[in-house]
Every structure is written in structure tokens, then in C-alpha cells.
XYZ file of N, CA and C in Angstrom:
198
model
N 26.694 6.208 -29.683
C 25.785 5.186 -29.136
C 25.730 5.241 -27.550
N 24.573 4.998 -27.052
C 24.400 5.007 -25.520
C 24.622 3.518 -25.259
N 24.954 3.316 -24.030
C 25.158 2.150 -23.312
C 23.889 1.722 -22.720
N 23.023 1.192 -23.453
C 21.535 1.022 -22.978
C 21.530 -0.018 -21.815
N 22.347 -1.012 -21.830
C 22.339 -1.916 -20.616
C 22.790 -1.472 -19.393
N 23.741 -0.430 -19.409
C 24.139 0.423 -18.276
C 23.125 1.147 -17.653
N 22.527 1.975 -18.595
C 21.155 2.748 -18.236
C 19.992 1.865 -17.810
N 19.801 0.783 -18.309
C 18.685 -0.057 -17.896
C 18.851 -0.756 -16.608
N 20.153 -1.093 -16.189
C 20.494 -1.576 -15.201
C 20.196 -0.366 -14.051
N 20.525 0.794 -14.153
C 20.326 1.924 -13.245
C 19.029 2.062 -12.932
N 18.168 2.091 -13.979
C 16.697 2.397 -13.863
C 15.979 1.065 -13.228
N 16.477 -0.039 -13.405
C 15.785 -1.140 -12.829
C 16.193 -1.177 -11.369
N 17.359 -0.707 -11.014
C 17.657 -0.602 -9.500
C 17.142 0.586 -8.912
N 16.388 1.410 -9.575
C 15.773 2.626 -9.194
C 16.919 3.560 -8.589
N 17.869 3.854 -9.257
C 19.015 4.542 -8.980
C 19.169 5.686 -9.881
N 19.461 6.884 -9.343
C 19.976 8.119 -10.264
C 21.388 8.037 -10.744
N 21.668 8.801 -11.666
C 23.085 8.774 -12.099
C 23.825 9.256 -11.021
N 23.493 10.391 -10.131
C 24.180 10.751 -9.079
C 24.393 9.519 -7.941
N 23.379 8.810 -7.754
C 23.516 7.501 -6.836
C 24.594 6.723 -7.183
N 24.684 6.410 -8.499
C 25.717 5.337 -8.909
C 27.007 6.070 -8.894
N 27.173 7.366 -9.198
C 28.404 8.138 -9.200
C 28.981 8.176 -7.893
N 28.113 8.303 -6.757
C 28.568 8.378 -5.438
C 29.130 6.990 -4.857
N 28.268 5.927 -5.376
C 28.728 4.587 -4.974
C 30.099 4.089 -5.471
N 30.467 4.736 -6.847
C 31.609 4.382 -7.332
C 32.760 5.306 -6.987
N 32.354 6.500 -6.359
C 33.360 7.500 -5.927
C 33.921 8.240 -7.216
N 32.988 8.567 -8.138
C 33.372 9.397 -9.134
C 32.312 10.567 -9.412
N 32.504 11.480 -10.189
C 31.635 12.681 -10.240
C 30.436 12.142 -11.238
N 29.374 12.981 -11.126
C 28.153 12.634 -11.886
C 28.411 12.740 -13.374
N 29.183 13.772 -13.695
C 29.593 14.086 -15.070
C 30.419 13.005 -15.695
N 31.352 12.325 -14.926
C 32.158 11.277 -15.315
C 31.155 10.043 -15.652
N 30.319 9.853 -14.672
C 29.410 8.605 -14.933
C 28.476 8.851 -16.114
N 27.880 10.074 -16.264
C 26.941 10.263 -17.490
C 27.742 10.070 -18.735
N 29.052 10.556 -18.876
C 29.850 10.430 -20.017
C 30.009 8.863 -20.229
N 30.238 7.995 -19.154
C 30.382 6.495 -19.495
C 28.964 5.936 -19.839
N 27.932 6.393 -19.199
C 26.553 5.814 -19.710
C 26.230 6.307 -21.165
N 26.689 7.420 -21.576
C 26.375 7.919 -22.820
C 27.241 7.383 -23.958
N 28.439 6.816 -23.378
C 29.304 6.300 -24.352
C 30.400 7.204 -24.886
N 30.461 8.348 -24.338
C 31.457 9.237 -24.935
C 32.810 9.227 -24.080
N 32.880 8.299 -23.113
C 34.071 8.035 -22.432
C 34.047 6.646 -21.927
N 35.132 5.959 -22.104
C 35.241 4.489 -21.647
C 35.781 4.360 -20.225
N 35.078 3.526 -19.392
C 35.560 3.350 -18.035
C 36.882 2.714 -17.977
N 37.663 2.927 -17.013
C 38.999 2.234 -16.798
C 38.424 0.742 -16.222
N 39.441 -0.245 -16.473
C 39.229 -1.456 -15.954
C 38.921 -1.619 -14.553
N 39.680 -0.859 -13.794
C 39.601 -0.621 -12.352
C 38.122 -0.251 -11.933
N 37.607 0.812 -12.623
C 36.216 1.282 -12.450
C 35.158 0.102 -12.762
N 35.495 -0.596 -13.908
C 34.700 -1.848 -14.059
C 34.509 -2.689 -12.901
N 35.593 -3.128 -12.379
C 35.784 -3.868 -11.254
C 35.084 -3.413 -10.104
N 35.130 -2.051 -9.723
C 34.497 -1.433 -8.667
C 32.970 -1.611 -8.961
N 32.497 -1.416 -10.128
C 31.046 -1.333 -10.454
C 30.557 -2.785 -10.150
N 31.367 -3.867 -10.650
C 31.032 -5.315 -10.413
C 30.865 -5.530 -8.939
N 31.822 -4.998 -8.142
C 31.902 -5.217 -6.629
C 30.685 -4.523 -6.075
N 30.435 -3.290 -6.298
C 29.422 -2.419 -5.709
C 28.020 -3.135 -5.887
N 27.908 -3.605 -7.186
C 26.528 -4.043 -7.448
C 26.442 -5.546 -7.681
N 27.447 -6.189 -7.282
C 27.416 -7.745 -7.287
C 26.931 -8.273 -8.765
N 27.611 -7.650 -9.830
C 27.236 -8.331 -11.174
C 28.382 -9.198 -11.588
N 27.912 -10.270 -12.171
C 28.854 -11.364 -12.668
C 29.405 -10.981 -13.957
N 28.612 -10.541 -14.840
C 29.199 -10.169 -16.148
C 29.058 -8.696 -16.557
N 30.087 -8.045 -15.986
C 30.090 -6.519 -16.196
C 30.129 -6.109 -17.602
N 30.739 -7.065 -18.471
C 30.862 -6.585 -19.863
C 29.441 -6.581 -20.540
N 28.409 -7.297 -20.083
C 27.169 -7.137 -20.522
C 26.525 -5.607 -20.319
N 27.015 -4.985 -19.353
C 26.455 -3.762 -19.076
C 27.146 -2.758 -20.111
N 28.384 -3.045 -20.544
C 28.973 -1.966 -21.231
C 28.851 -2.197 -22.865
N 27.976 -3.204 -23.196
C 27.598 -3.308 -24.628
C 26.980 -2.080 -25.080
N 27.211 -1.693 -26.366
C 26.637 -0.565 -26.921
C 25.228 -1.000 -27.588
N 24.219 -0.289 -27.369
C 23.006 -0.397 -27.983
C 23.022 0.261 -29.379
N 21.821 0.031 -30.020
C 21.689 0.633 -31.362
C 21.230 2.075 -31.265
């Protein structure tokens, strides 16, 4: 299952996968695997994501869609 909330956030912010990967300091392929749900991010990476994008509820981004 893909993580639709994460993808929707990226699209709503008009960011590419590469843009987010650069902001987080990870490779694009690592970010893509997180967005697609094939790899889980570390808690540290989730914290970085929340800081970079000032998101209050990071767990909402990680919910898996149908």
C-alpha cells in the first residue's frame, strides 16, 4: 500500500520527491521507498520531517491508504 497522505502532502506543497529528499538529507530512492510503503522511516527521520515541514501530526502522513 502506498502512503497517500505523504504523497498528497508533497503534491500540495508543489514539491518533487527529490525536493523532499534533499530537505531531509536522504537519497531520492530512500524517500521513494518510504512514500511507496516498501520501507519504514526511522523515528529520527519522522522528527526531521516534522521539523522541516512544521507538521503537528506526523503520524497522519504515514497512514497507509487503501
